[in-house]
Each structure stands twice: as structure tokens, then as C-alpha cells.
Amino acid sequence: MFGRKDIGIDLGTATIQVYVSGKGVMIREPSVLAIDRNTEEIIKYGKEAYGMIGRTPSNIQIIRPLKGGVVHEYEPTSRMIKYYLKSACGGLVVSPRVMICTPSSTSDVEQKAVRDAALQAGAKEIYLIEEPLAAAFGAGIKVDDPTGHMIVDIGGGTTDIAVIVNGTVIVSDSIRTAGDKFNESIARYVRQKYHLLIGEKTAEKLKIQIGWVFAHKHPSDTLAKGRCLDTGLPRAVNVTSFEMLEALAPPLGLILARISDVLVRTPPEIVPEIFRNGIILTGGGSQLHGLPDLIRRMTGINTVLAKNPHDCVAIGTGIALQNLKHFRDQITDSRNSLR
């Protein structure tokens, strides 16, 4: 008989990542499903479903079952978790222990939806951990480090900000403004300035290739292709990284305000330690060009991008599972009522 495996899941709005004990992050897939409207059958998961966006027949619906870092559509979420648990373990796992991260602001009802979806998917023990705590461990902060660290985790649906001491969240905040809002802001900017309607994938491409958020001397540029709102015909415009400064300013302003608020609420004894240790950025949305410089300029605190920022939360869930005794007072498990 095969033994129990420990599974960590970063159940992100944009991406789902699955960590398997002893193997690392085994799955990185878009949190996207393609469903046949006629049969309610899920026909494609992840990358294959994402590739169908904007190019499906009327009977095929592309959905994102998670929004703002929480379960939006329960049944598809459960089926997605089950599919990736089976994929990660090859169907040879017995009663897996599963650690899933949730945003800091997640309500009891939202936590219960995540837990129940995982239980329905076949897991026997479910543990929930705050996303910034998992991100901190994945970024290399020791679970028993007695000094203060600040984490800013920018995912697809949420940005989580936390001050962590000795493996405990001291102060935190969560805002449902992150990578998806960056894409929306870019698409809105291009529509308003150029009367050009671009798709989700095009906005994502602009963000990744030229998404600068801090003043720079040497601009980069790329073509944005879409449909002209005036003529209805295809058109392409050249967009520069200077323009991205303006396009991304609204969502970044909200995140910067929350970072400042968390610092204001941080106990004064811990503030000098944060100045010494700096701010660590994790999550796919943290990779905007110039973001560490922008936060450093705003706070006066050295800010760095974590190594492998996209994987930090998933890796951190695995580390938390290995240190369950340390987190008994901070995590929610399937055998306890939610706090």
C-alpha cells in the first residue's frame, strides 16, 4: 500500500499550483476550465482551457471558478482540485493531507467553501493557512525567526500584505486588487486612449513585456492588436512602457496605500526590524518592472523580489505541513470548526 502524501495547494485566482512533498511544485496551471454547456462536463483544464479563450463554439463556456482568491463556483472548483490532486499524485495516494492557502481577508464562509471543496475532492485532512504566511516561508523566512519581516504577495485576484514575527501574522491586510486588475487597467487605458478593444491575453502580454511602474530612461514598446471601436475593423497600435506607468497607476495606488496602512499599524518595536530586514515581494503580480523601486521610494525601506516569486506560496504550504505543531494556533483544519 502506498503511504500518505502531503500536498500543498496555492489555489490562486489566475493560477493553481500543487506542491508534493519530496518533489516540489509539480503543477502550475491557469485556474481556467472549459465546460460543455449541454452536458456540464469539463472538457479541458488549465493551459488547454486558457488557450480556448475567445475561440470557442457557443456550447463551450470558459470559466474561472475562483474570483478574488476565493471560491466563486463551488462544484467546478471541487472538480478542479480533484483533477489536479490526482494528476500530482498519479492516483496512487492514500488519504492525502492537504494545505491550502487563503487570502488574509477570507471570511469563515469562504474558508468553509474551500475546505468543503477539497474534502469533496478526496482529501482526508484539510488545513488552511493565510496566504502571506505561506509566501513568507516559501521566500525563505524561517518559521521560528523572532524578528519582524514584511511580505507583499501579489497574486492574480488578491494582494496580501503582512508583518510576520516568529511564524505569526502580527498585522495584515488584503485587497482584491492584483494581477487581474492590472490587466483590466491596461485594457481600459488602451480602449480610452486609442479606441482599441483588446482581449485579456493581449493585456496580459503588455503587462509582462512592458509593464513598468517606475520612472525609467529607456522605454520599451510592443504592438497591441485588437478591434477598432470606431470602424469595427482590426487595428494595431504601438504601446510603450512609459504609457504603462499611467495605465497601471490606479491599481498600484490602491496597493501602495494598503502597504502604508500596514506599516502605520505595525507595533513600533517591530518597525526597526522591518527596516533592517526589508520588504519581500512574492506572487506573479509582483514581477512588474520597477515595482521594488517604487515601494522603496514610497516607504524608504529596501524592497526585493523573492527568488522564484511565483512559487513561494505553493512552496510555503509544503513547509507549513512539515511544521504543523508550530502552527496549531494559526491554521484551520478539517476537524475543527472555523474561527
GROMACS .gro file of C-alpha atoms in nm:
model
  339
    1MET     CA    1   0.000   0.000   0.000
    2PHE     CA    2   0.120   0.349  -0.080
    3GLY     CA    3   0.170   0.586   0.210
    4ARG     CA    4   0.010   0.916   0.281
    5LYS     CA    5   0.138   1.216   0.089
    6ASP     CA    6   0.148   1.579   0.191
    7ILE     CA    7   0.005   1.815  -0.070
    8GLY     CA    8   0.022   2.192  -0.070
    9ILE     CA    9  -0.209   2.391  -0.296
   10ASP     CA   10  -0.183   2.754  -0.397
   11LEU     CA   11  -0.543   2.792  -0.509
   12GLY     CA   12  -0.497   3.117  -0.697
   13THR     CA   13  -0.746   3.318  -0.899
   14ALA     CA   14  -0.516   3.313  -1.202
   15THR     CA   15  -0.303   3.003  -1.139
   16ILE     CA   16  -0.328   2.683  -0.938
   17GLN     CA   17  -0.001   2.532  -0.815
   18VAL     CA   18   0.037   2.197  -0.643
   19TYR     CA   19   0.331   2.112  -0.419
   20VAL     CA   20   0.406   1.745  -0.346
   21SER     CA   21   0.625   1.653  -0.050
   22GLY     CA   22   0.966   1.535  -0.161
   23LYS     CA   23   0.913   1.654  -0.518
   24GLY     CA   24   0.842   2.026  -0.505
   25VAL     CA   25   0.595   2.218  -0.721
   26MET     CA   26   0.461   1.960  -0.966
   27ILE     CA   27   0.177   2.154  -1.128
   28ARG     CA   28   0.146   2.514  -1.249
   29GLU     CA   29  -0.171   2.566  -1.449
   30PRO     CA   30  -0.411   2.853  -1.518
   31SER     CA   31  -0.720   2.834  -1.294
   32VAL     CA   32  -0.940   2.804  -1.601
   33LEU     CA   33  -1.191   2.539  -1.711
   34ALA     CA   34  -1.373   2.474  -2.038
   35ILE     CA   35  -1.724   2.339  -1.983
   36ASP     CA   36  -1.971   2.195  -2.233
   37ARG     CA   37  -2.296   2.385  -2.165
   38ASN     CA   38  -2.506   2.097  -2.295
   39THR     CA   39  -2.362   1.825  -2.070
   40GLU     CA   40  -2.199   2.031  -1.788
   41GLU     CA   41  -1.889   1.821  -1.850
   42ILE     CA   42  -1.547   1.978  -1.801
   43ILE     CA   43  -1.367   1.910  -2.129
   44LYS     CA   44  -1.040   2.098  -2.072
   45TYR     CA   45  -0.838   2.213  -1.771
   46GLY     CA   46  -0.560   2.468  -1.723
   47LYS     CA   47  -0.343   2.563  -2.018
   48GLU     CA   48  -0.563   2.383  -2.269
   49ALA     CA   49  -0.872   2.567  -2.145
   50TYR     CA   50  -0.686   2.900  -2.134
   51GLY     CA   51  -0.582   2.851  -2.496
   52MET     CA   52  -0.951   2.832  -2.592
   53ILE     CA   53  -1.038   3.180  -2.459
   54GLY     CA   54  -1.206   3.382  -2.733
   55ARG     CA   55  -1.213   3.092  -2.980
   56THR     CA   56  -1.487   2.852  -2.869
   57PRO     CA   57  -1.823   2.749  -3.019
   58SER     CA   58  -2.140   2.867  -2.844
   59ASN     CA   59  -2.181   2.545  -2.644
   60ILE     CA   60  -1.839   2.576  -2.478
   61GLN     CA   61  -1.802   2.810  -2.181
   62ILE     CA   62  -1.465   2.919  -2.040
   63ILE     CA   63  -1.486   2.988  -1.667
   64ARG     CA   64  -1.263   3.091  -1.380
   65PRO     CA   65  -1.417   2.919  -1.076
   66LEU     CA   66  -1.218   3.138  -0.834
   67LYS     CA   67  -1.252   3.514  -0.805
   68GLY     CA   68  -1.071   3.744  -0.568
   69GLY     CA   69  -0.881   3.449  -0.425
   70VAL     CA   70  -1.196   3.269  -0.307
   71VAL     CA   71  -1.437   3.007  -0.441
   72HIS     CA   72  -1.685   3.165  -0.681
   73GLU     CA   73  -1.830   2.845  -0.830
   74TYR     CA   74  -1.820   2.558  -0.585
   75GLU     CA   75  -1.870   2.246  -0.797
   76PRO     CA   76  -1.618   2.339  -1.071
   77THR     CA   77  -1.364   2.431  -0.801
   78SER     CA   78  -1.403   2.092  -0.634
   79ARG     CA   79  -1.366   1.911  -0.965
   80MET     CA   80  -1.058   2.116  -1.048
   81ILE     CA   81  -0.895   2.035  -0.712
   82LYS     CA   82  -0.975   1.666  -0.757
   83TYR     CA   83  -0.830   1.664  -1.109
   84TYR     CA   84  -0.501   1.823  -1.001
   85LEU     CA   85  -0.468   1.616  -0.684
   86LYS     CA   86  -0.497   1.305  -0.898
   87SER     CA   87  -0.255   1.447  -1.157
   88ALA     CA   88   0.006   1.537  -0.895
   89CYS     CA   89  -0.007   1.200  -0.722
   90GLY     CA   90  -0.071   0.970  -1.015
   91GLY     CA   91  -0.380   0.826  -0.847
   92LEU     CA   92  -0.157   0.636  -0.601
   93VAL     CA   93  -0.212   0.848  -0.293
   94VAL     CA   94  -0.393   0.732   0.021
   95SER     CA   95  -0.573   0.993   0.235
   96PRO     CA   96  -0.358   1.294   0.149
   97ARG     CA   97  -0.302   1.574   0.396
   98VAL     CA   98  -0.368   1.896   0.208
   99MET     CA   99  -0.266   2.251   0.300
  100ILE     CA  100  -0.442   2.526   0.106
  101CYS     CA  101  -0.367   2.897   0.132
  102THR     CA  102  -0.641   3.161   0.154
  103PRO     CA  103  -0.622   3.542   0.147
  104SER     CA  104  -0.594   3.720   0.481
  105SER     CA  105  -0.940   3.873   0.442
  106THR     CA  106  -1.119   3.544   0.371
  107SER     CA  107  -1.443   3.510   0.568
  108ASP     CA  108  -1.546   3.198   0.762
  109VAL     CA  109  -1.799   3.116   0.491
  110GLU     CA  110  -1.537   3.149   0.218
  111GLN     CA  111  -1.293   2.932   0.414
  112LYS     CA  112  -1.560   2.667   0.457
  113ALA     CA  113  -1.622   2.665   0.081
  114VAL     CA  114  -1.252   2.599   0.016
  115ARG     CA  115  -1.235   2.328   0.282
  116ASP     CA  116  -1.552   2.153   0.165
  117ALA     CA  117  -1.439   2.162  -0.199
  118ALA     CA  118  -1.113   1.991  -0.104
  119LEU     CA  119  -1.291   1.733   0.111
  120GLN     CA  120  -1.525   1.652  -0.177
  121ALA     CA  121  -1.220   1.617  -0.399
  122GLY     CA  122  -1.095   1.331  -0.181
  123ALA     CA  123  -0.859   1.482   0.076
  124LYS     CA  124  -0.899   1.349   0.432
  125GLU     CA  125  -0.720   1.620   0.628
  126ILE     CA  126  -0.753   1.982   0.519
  127TYR     CA  127  -0.551   2.268   0.663
  128LEU     CA  128  -0.592   2.633   0.565
  129ILE     CA  129  -0.317   2.889   0.606
  130GLU     CA  130  -0.307   3.261   0.539
  131GLU     CA  131  -0.151   3.334   0.202
  132PRO     CA  132   0.115   3.584   0.316
  133LEU     CA  133   0.235   3.341   0.585
  134ALA     CA  134   0.284   3.068   0.324
  135ALA     CA  135   0.452   3.320   0.094
  136ALA     CA  136   0.695   3.419   0.369
  137PHE     CA  137   0.804   3.059   0.430
  138GLY     CA  138   0.837   2.997   0.057
  139ALA     CA  139   1.053   3.309   0.028
  140GLY     CA  140   1.299   3.171   0.283
  141ILE     CA  141   1.186   3.323   0.612
  142LYS     CA  142   1.231   3.067   0.890
  143VAL     CA  143   0.916   2.957   1.072
  144ASP     CA  144   1.074   3.045   1.407
  145ASP     CA  145   1.250   3.368   1.308
  146PRO     CA  146   1.190   3.603   1.605
  147THR     CA  147   1.244   3.922   1.407
  148GLY     CA  148   0.987   4.117   1.203
  149HIS     CA  149   0.950   4.068   0.827
  150MET     CA  150   0.710   4.229   0.584
  151ILE     CA  151   0.563   4.034   0.293
  152VAL     CA  152   0.368   4.172  -0.001
  153ASP     CA  153   0.217   3.888  -0.204
  154ILE     CA  154   0.056   3.999  -0.531
  155GLY     CA  155  -0.134   3.720  -0.698
  156GLY     CA  156  -0.398   3.716  -0.968
  157GLY     CA  157  -0.701   3.809  -0.758
  158THR     CA  158  -0.565   3.948  -0.430
  159THR     CA  159  -0.272   4.133  -0.281
  160ASP     CA  160  -0.191   4.022   0.073
  161ILE     CA  161   0.031   4.233   0.296
  162ALA     CA  162   0.154   4.110   0.632
  163VAL     CA  163   0.408   4.165   0.906
  164ILE     CA  164   0.530   3.830   1.038
  165VAL     CA  165   0.719   3.752   1.359
  166ASN     CA  166   0.809   3.402   1.478
  167GLY     CA  167   0.582   3.241   1.221
  168THR     CA  168   0.284   3.453   1.330
  169VAL     CA  169   0.098   3.722   1.141
  170ILE     CA  170   0.110   4.035   1.358
  171VAL     CA  171  -0.057   4.283   1.122
  172SER     CA  172  -0.214   4.212   0.785
  173ASP     CA  173  -0.437   4.344   0.512
  174SER     CA  174  -0.579   4.205   0.191
  175ILE     CA  175  -0.713   4.385  -0.113
  176ARG     CA  176  -0.883   4.232  -0.415
  177THR     CA  177  -0.662   4.428  -0.649
  178ALA     CA  178  -0.381   4.233  -0.814
  179GLY     CA  179  -0.274   4.085  -1.148
  180ASP     CA  180  -0.622   4.062  -1.298
  181LYS     CA  181  -0.691   4.426  -1.211
  182PHE     CA  182  -0.360   4.521  -1.373
  183ASN     CA  183  -0.482   4.357  -1.695
  184GLU     CA  184  -0.818   4.532  -1.672
  185SER     CA  185  -0.650   4.868  -1.615
  186ILE     CA  186  -0.424   4.820  -1.918
  187ALA     CA  187  -0.719   4.720  -2.138
  188ARG     CA  188  -0.916   5.022  -2.017
  189TYR     CA  189  -0.625   5.256  -2.089
  190VAL     CA  190  -0.581   5.126  -2.445
  191ARG     CA  191  -0.956   5.149  -2.506
  192GLN     CA  192  -0.979   5.508  -2.382
  193LYS     CA  193  -0.662   5.640  -2.548
  194TYR     CA  194  -0.667   5.452  -2.877
  195HIS     CA  195  -1.034   5.346  -2.912
  196LEU     CA  196  -0.899   4.994  -2.942
  197LEU     CA  197  -1.063   4.694  -2.781
  198ILE     CA  198  -0.806   4.435  -2.676
  199GLY     CA  199  -0.854   4.093  -2.519
  200GLU     CA  200  -0.740   3.952  -2.187
  201LYS     CA  201  -0.440   3.777  -2.340
  202THR     CA  202  -0.321   4.094  -2.514
  203ALA     CA  203  -0.344   4.294  -2.191
  204GLU     CA  204  -0.150   4.020  -2.013
  205LYS     CA  205   0.118   4.032  -2.281
  206LEU     CA  206   0.154   4.409  -2.247
  207LYS     CA  207   0.185   4.374  -1.869
  208ILE     CA  208   0.455   4.109  -1.890
  209GLN     CA  209   0.658   4.264  -2.172
  210ILE     CA  210   0.645   4.637  -2.096
  211GLY     CA  211   0.464   4.669  -1.762
  212TRP     CA  212   0.684   4.933  -1.600
  213VAL     CA  213   0.565   5.110  -1.280
  214PHE     CA  214   0.869   5.324  -1.201
  215ALA     CA  215   1.027   5.608  -1.398
  216HIS     CA  216   1.295   5.489  -1.642
  217LYS     CA  217   1.507   5.644  -1.916
  218HIS     CA  218   1.494   5.384  -2.190
  219PRO     CA  219   1.140   5.289  -2.295
  220SER     CA  220   1.042   4.959  -2.448
  221ASP     CA  221   0.743   4.908  -2.672
  222THR     CA  222   0.526   4.644  -2.833
  223LEU     CA  223   0.225   4.617  -3.063
  224ALA     CA  224  -0.126   4.585  -2.920
  225LYS     CA  225  -0.366   4.428  -3.167
  226GLY     CA  226  -0.742   4.444  -3.134
  227ARG     CA  227  -1.064   4.579  -3.282
  228CYS     CA  228  -1.107   4.948  -3.357
  229LEU     CA  229  -1.412   5.083  -3.174
  230ASP     CA  230  -1.468   5.344  -3.447
  231THR     CA  231  -1.462   5.120  -3.753
  232GLY     CA  232  -1.505   4.770  -3.611
  233LEU     CA  233  -1.201   4.659  -3.810
  234PRO     CA  234  -0.876   4.502  -3.685
  235ARG     CA  235  -0.607   4.753  -3.592
  236ALA     CA  236  -0.268   4.759  -3.419
  237VAL     CA  237  -0.111   5.038  -3.215
  238ASN     CA  238   0.234   5.073  -3.066
  239VAL     CA  239   0.226   5.096  -2.686
  240THR     CA  240   0.528   5.199  -2.479
  241SER     CA  241   0.646   5.126  -2.128
  242PHE     CA  242   0.604   5.498  -2.049
  243GLU     CA  243   0.232   5.457  -2.113
  244MET     CA  244   0.219   5.162  -1.876
  245LEU     CA  245   0.322   5.395  -1.594
  246GLU     CA  246  -0.006   5.579  -1.645
  247ALA     CA  247  -0.214   5.268  -1.718
  248LEU     CA  248  -0.107   5.085  -1.402
  249ALA     CA  249  -0.116   5.385  -1.167
  250PRO     CA  250  -0.476   5.335  -1.039
  251PRO     CA  251  -0.445   4.974  -0.911
  252LEU     CA  252  -0.087   5.030  -0.789
  253GLY     CA  253  -0.204   5.335  -0.594
  254LEU     CA  254  -0.451   5.120  -0.403
  255ILE     CA  255  -0.185   4.862  -0.317
  256LEU     CA  256   0.067   5.124  -0.208
  257ALA     CA  257  -0.194   5.282   0.021
  258ARG     CA  258  -0.255   4.945   0.192
  259ILE     CA  259   0.119   4.885   0.235
  260SER     CA  260   0.147   5.223   0.404
  261ASP     CA  261  -0.151   5.145   0.628
  262VAL     CA  262   0.001   4.814   0.743
  263LEU     CA  263   0.326   4.993   0.829
  264VAL     CA  264   0.133   5.253   1.028
  265ARG     CA  265  -0.041   4.976   1.226
  266THR     CA  266   0.280   4.782   1.291
  267PRO     CA  267   0.394   4.791   1.657
  268PRO     CA  268   0.682   5.039   1.695
  269GLU     CA  269   0.909   4.771   1.844
  270ILE     CA  270   0.892   4.578   1.516
  271VAL     CA  271   0.937   4.868   1.273
  272PRO     CA  272   1.319   4.887   1.310
  273GLU     CA  273   1.340   4.514   1.232
  274ILE     CA  274   1.142   4.564   0.911
  275PHE     CA  275   1.379   4.845   0.814
  276ARG     CA  276   1.668   4.608   0.874
  277ASN     CA  277   1.514   4.301   0.704
  278GLY     CA  278   1.338   4.487   0.425
  279ILE     CA  279   1.016   4.414   0.235
  280ILE     CA  280   0.989   4.095   0.030
  281LEU     CA  281   0.767   4.075  -0.280
  282THR     CA  282   0.615   3.745  -0.387
  283GLY     CA  283   0.349   3.630  -0.634
  284GLY     CA  284   0.321   3.652  -1.011
  285GLY     CA  285   0.189   4.009  -0.998
  286SER     CA  286   0.498   4.127  -0.810
  287GLN     CA  287   0.714   4.093  -1.120
  288LEU     CA  288   0.613   4.426  -1.273
  289HIS     CA  289   0.924   4.610  -1.387
  290GLY     CA  290   1.036   4.865  -1.129
  291LEU     CA  291   0.794   4.762  -0.852
  292PRO     CA  292   1.067   4.712  -0.587
  293ASP     CA  293   1.199   5.061  -0.669
  294LEU     CA  294   0.851   5.212  -0.642
  295ILE     CA  295   0.784   5.060  -0.299
  296ARG     CA  296   1.135   5.151  -0.180
  297ARG     CA  297   1.076   5.512  -0.286
  298MET     CA  298   0.735   5.523  -0.114
  299THR     CA  299   0.835   5.358   0.216
  300GLY     CA  300   1.206   5.427   0.248
  301ILE     CA  301   1.253   5.054   0.314
  302ASN     CA  302   1.470   4.829   0.098
  303THR     CA  303   1.241   4.611  -0.112
  304VAL     CA  304   1.339   4.298  -0.302
  305LEU     CA  305   1.174   4.043  -0.526
  306ALA     CA  306   1.186   3.692  -0.380
  307LYS     CA  307   1.364   3.415  -0.565
  308ASN     CA  308   1.104   3.230  -0.775
  309PRO     CA  309   0.827   3.468  -0.660
  310HIS     CA  310   0.557   3.278  -0.848
  311ASP     CA  311   0.623   2.957  -0.650
  312CYS     CA  312   0.664   3.099  -0.299
  313VAL     CA  313   0.309   3.037  -0.175
  314ALA     CA  314   0.297   2.678  -0.302
  315ILE     CA  315   0.638   2.600  -0.151
  316GLY     CA  316   0.531   2.767   0.173
  317THR     CA  317   0.225   2.543   0.207
  318GLY     CA  318   0.456   2.243   0.195
  319ILE     CA  319   0.686   2.391   0.459
  320ALA     CA  320   0.386   2.463   0.683
  321LEU     CA  321   0.273   2.099   0.656
  322GLN     CA  322   0.618   1.991   0.771
  323ASN     CA  323   0.584   2.217   1.077
  324LEU     CA  324   0.222   2.159   1.177
  325LYS     CA  325   0.295   2.162   1.550
  326HIS     CA  326   0.427   2.515   1.521
  327PHE     CA  327   0.106   2.637   1.356
  328ARG     CA  328  -0.168   2.469   1.555
  329ASP     CA  329  -0.299   2.804   1.677
  330GLN     CA  330  -0.285   2.969   1.335
  331ILE     CA  331  -0.423   2.721   1.084
  332THR     CA  332  -0.771   2.584   1.035
  333ASP     CA  333  -0.806   2.210   0.990
  334SER     CA  334  -1.088   1.990   0.868
  335ARG     CA  335  -1.162   1.854   1.212
  336ASN     CA  336  -1.221   2.191   1.377
  337SER     CA  337  -1.498   2.443   1.341
  338LEU     CA  338  -1.385   2.757   1.163
  339ARG     CA  339  -1.296   3.056   1.372
   0.00000   0.00000   0.00000
